[in-house]
Amino acid sequence: MSQLLKIRGLKIEGRSDETWNPIINGVDLDLNKGEVLGLIGESGAGKSTIGLAAMGYTRDGVRISDGSVEFEGVDLVTASAAVKRGLLGSRIAYVAQSAAASFNPAHRIIDQHTEAPTQHNVSSKADSEADGMELYRRLRLPNPNEIGFRYPHQVSGGQLQRAMTAMAMSCRPDLIIFDEPTTALDVTTQIEVLAAIRDIVEQFDTAAIYITHDLAVVAQMADKIKVLLRGDEVEEADTRTMLSAPTEDYTKSLWAVRSFERPAKPAINVKATPIVSVQGVTAAYGKVDVLHDVSFDIHEGRTVAVVGESGSGKSTTARCITGLLPPRIGHIEFEGVQMPLDYRKRDKMQLRQAQMIYQMADTALNPRKTIGETIGRPVEFYMGLTGKEKRKRVEALLDEIELEPSQYIDRLPSELSGGQKQRIGIARALAAEPKFIICDEVTSALDQLVAEGILKLLAKLQDELGLSYMFITHDLATVRAISDEVVVMKDGVVVEQGPKLDMFQPPHHPYTDLLLSSVPEMDPDWLSNLLESRGVDNIGDAAVDKM
Amino acid sequence: MSGLLKIIIQRLFLGLITLLVVSVIIFTAVNLLPGDFAQAILGQGATEEAVAAIREQLGLDQHPVQRYFQWLAGALQGDLGTPMSQALFKSFAGTNTGESDVTVLSQIGPRFANTMFLAAVTAAIAVPLSIFLGILTALYRNSAFDRAMNVFTLSSISSPEFFLAYILILFLAVLNPIFPSLSNIFEGMAFGDRLEKTMLPALTLTLVVTAHMMRMTRAAIINLLASPYIEMARLKGLSPMRVIVKHALPNALAPIINVVALNLAYLITGVVIVEVVFVYPGIGQLFVDSVKIRDIPVVQACCLIFAAAYILLNLTADILSIISNPRLRHPK
């Protein structure tokens, strides 16, 4: 096998406040023709930066300060812009994380597909259009002859992601950089895209760098894996060795995250009044019903995970419980007492009962308020504490979420990391001293290690304070880790509910089965086996449609 | 597309209401001004009898509300009335009273045509120029060229219009006699002559309106340069020019179109000073004179034309913005 890409001593710096700080501290990388390398690490590890540098490209405010990136002997670091433009698109292509954002909204998909071949004089527009349709067919896009003539906003996220893979293939490049191509997708859609990418990379013997933070995904895609930590290489090995026998402690800790699981709790006392009871709720946005007769109970000290793909009505259910979206039919009970449907009609005591923690801690915290002010507000509003007492309570809450009060109380949200911000979100919810907290995808924007810390904190708080959680998530690993009961939703309907142990044991509802079997596992043969068991034509969309 | 038609009809209807409100405001405002046509035309030495006689002839002795509705009734039938100055002149010359063949429409018509001609010539130069410069400054952002263009357009927009006009006259008419410094165009003039005589005022106005449009084009494009699809276009190995023209510009059109529309409206309504400097027979000069002598029918008509220009240009801008957005053009 001949060497395609050779990176030596790559150092990259980023500018902040007029000084250049190192992002990548000297990384080597080798890739042969037709080989797939997985780059993994937490956010901030420099995965995407290396991926882009492999194309000789850096984003604004970032520069390559040292080292070489040789693509077939051409050093992309020193090459002129014109030489690089000749290689980009035609020999080296890029597949971005969000296809929805990376397709130009102003042009049809096929016109963007044919742009690289025509601009690089690889083929004519007509030939490239025909080839595009052929690629769409191979990637199993519906209506391959027609879908390209739509605008990006008229096509779903999973389909766009495949169209983007086709676009990267348009010039039959030797190397494709995949930058988290499935992170934004639901598990069932992810399978299709993964299978499509793997097929096409194998068919055309394309080399690829596959960037992801999901170990199970990389296990399916890569021949070898390189682990990164804060701009340094931790270790590199072929996939099977890396999965079965990682040598470095950091890699082992990454591998271990998925093993966190709470011990099962005793069965629920059926006679006890549930903390929250959702009873026959049907709710609509405008005239369209998005929830249909949803009912479930949440008991004291338990965690109910609400699972489903995006658009299945998980967050809408939460909005009904909190009264942000009054249900059209049905009602909500807290400890056996029926609540006013509209939050504006609930009094302070009733409002206190249901607190929320949000997915994006970034946007859920007021950037101009210090941590002390953010947590102090509900302390004052609900508990009526002011002055010294309020400060004492805020400090106690910070202690509870394991952040040193004296260090953090006067900071602004921008001075915190993602995981710390999420902890502040938890403290704010605790400030109302609720019995029940809704956690809306609280870990999905976080790295696995950080997410695990948040899950452990929530578990600890539940044990200490007897809290009940409604845990909205699309990540079944999280469900396995933290939940006691599971509610599976699809298209606004509860398709299955019950104790976690039962849910993870067959027989399942076919949709639950599809969800469960779509979660990537660390076994490198998992995807192949799964596709075989489902039958090649029966993946994703097709499987969902059948039900 | 039926949605678009509905928007257009809705907006036109709202536009009509706006015009009605404008006419009430203008009528009231002119009536609030001290003095009226009779006093203005007769001067300080006028006897009370003479003033009263003219008032009676022109109907100025009637109640303002009554006069407004008389005017409105006429306007709805397409008759914007007779300029008071003309009516008075006719009555002195002995030909009938009040009635006249010179109507407001016939007086404003040719003037308005001249104004539109000047605006069109200016727009034909300024709009392509500023968008082109906007693209170039975005492409070479923060370069010496970018800075020089910004300094130049900002200085020209910050200078008084008459000053720019005299500078252009100095360089393009006096030192290098390329264009005539007087724009005394008249009806029946050949298009080429007319264009030549219009060049200096058009260039002056171009200097005035270019800065807004160029800077908006530049800002709208640069705003998009950080978006993922621009990065994607760059990673396809496209040339920087193609990235901007093909990938950034189509998505930046909405704000650019709106600024262009605002500037065109300015060209129709606000060019009195340039008209005066070049003796260009446009509508602005007529408007100012009519306000001076409180000639209400002419003032009303001018204001309605100005308001209509704003409404129509903004409507056009909105429609073009919608058409330039594929999300609205091709719903799911």
CSV table of C-alpha atoms in Angstrom, one decimal, chain A residues 278-284 289-296 317 327-331 487 489 491-495 497:
chain,number,residue,atom,x,y,z
A,278,VAL,CA,-49.7,12.6,33.2
A,279,GLN,CA,-53.2,11.6,32.3
A,280,GLY,CA,-54.5,11.2,28.8
A,281,VAL,CA,-52.8,14.3,27.5
A,282,THR,CA,-53.4,15.3,23.9
A,283,ALA,CA,-51.8,18.6,22.8
A,284,ALA,CA,-51.6,20.6,19.6
A,289,ASP,CA,-52.2,17.4,17.3
A,290,VAL,CA,-48.6,16.5,18.2
A,291,LEU,CA,-49.3,14.4,21.3
A,292,HIS,CA,-52.0,11.7,21.4
A,293,ASP,CA,-53.4,10.4,24.7
A,294,VAL,CA,-50.1,10.3,26.5
A,295,SER,CA,-50.3,8.8,30.1
A,296,PHE,CA,-47.6,7.8,32.5
A,317,THR,CA,-44.7,16.3,26.9
A,327,PRO,CA,-53.0,20.3,26.8
A,328,ARG,CA,-56.1,20.2,24.6
A,329,ILE,CA,-57.4,17.1,26.4
A,330,GLY,CA,-56.3,15.4,29.6
A,331,HIS,CA,-54.6,16.8,32.7
A,487,VAL,CA,-41.4,5.5,28.3
A,489,MET,CA,-42.5,7.6,22.3
A,491,ASP,CA,-45.0,10.4,16.6
A,492,GLY,CA,-46.6,11.7,19.7
A,493,VAL,CA,-47.7,8.3,21.0
A,494,VAL,CA,-46.4,6.2,23.9
A,495,VAL,CA,-45.6,2.9,22.1
A,497,GLN,CA,-43.6,1.8,28.8
